CSV table of C-alpha atoms in Angstrom, one decimal:
chain,number,residue,atom,x,y,z
A,632,UNK,CA,-34.2,-0.2,1.3
A,633,UNK,CA,-33.7,-1.3,4.9
A,634,UNK,CA,-30.6,-0.6,7.0
A,635,UNK,CA,-29.7,-4.3,7.0
A,636,UNK,CA,-29.9,-4.5,3.2
A,637,UNK,CA,-27.7,-1.4,2.9
A,638,UNK,CA,-25.1,-2.9,5.2
A,639,UNK,CA,-25.2,-6.2,3.4
A,640,UNK,CA,-24.8,-4.6,-0.1
A,641,UNK,CA,-21.9,-2.5,1.2
A,642,UNK,CA,-20.2,-5.6,2.6
A,643,UNK,CA,-20.7,-7.4,-0.7
A,644,UNK,CA,-19.2,-4.4,-2.6
A,645,UNK,CA,-16.2,-4.4,-0.2
A,646,UNK,CA,-15.7,-8.1,-0.7
A,647,UNK,CA,-15.9,-7.7,-4.5
A,648,UNK,CA,-13.4,-4.8,-4.4
A,649,UNK,CA,-11.0,-6.8,-2.3
A,650,UNK,CA,-11.3,-9.8,-4.7
A,651,UNK,CA,-10.7,-7.6,-7.7
A,652,UNK,CA,-7.6,-6.0,-6.1
A,653,UNK,CA,-6.2,-9.4,-5.2
A,654,UNK,CA,-6.7,-10.6,-8.8
A,655,UNK,CA,-5.1,-7.5,-10.1
A,656,UNK,CA,-2.1,-8.0,-7.9
A,657,UNK,CA,-1.6,-11.6,-8.9
A,658,UNK,CA,-2.3,-10.9,-12.6
A,659,UNK,CA,1.1,-10.9,-14.3
A,660,UNK,CA,0.1,-10.1,-17.9
A,661,UNK,CA,-1.3,-6.8,-19.0
A,662,UNK,CA,-4.0,-8.5,-21.0
A,663,UNK,CA,-5.3,-10.2,-17.9
A,664,UNK,CA,-5.2,-6.9,-16.0
A,665,UNK,CA,-7.2,-5.2,-18.8
A,666,UNK,CA,-9.8,-7.9,-18.7
A,667,UNK,CA,-10.1,-7.7,-14.9
A,668,UNK,CA,-10.5,-3.9,-15.1
A,669,UNK,CA,-13.3,-4.3,-17.7
A,670,UNK,CA,-15.1,-6.8,-15.4
A,671,UNK,CA,-14.6,-4.5,-12.4
A,672,UNK,CA,-16.1,-1.5,-14.2
A,673,UNK,CA,-19.1,-3.6,-15.3
A,674,UNK,CA,-19.7,-4.6,-11.6
A,675,UNK,CA,-19.3,-1.0,-10.2
A,676,UNK,CA,-21.9,0.5,-12.5
């Protein structure tokens, strides 16, 4: 994996993490929050 690919994948991961955090903050029901956490865990692995 080249340096550029590593930087790009880290940037994508940061963007995804920020988007998930934002969604969790704006999710007002526990069910939605559970669903978002499930999606987040699927993306992190």
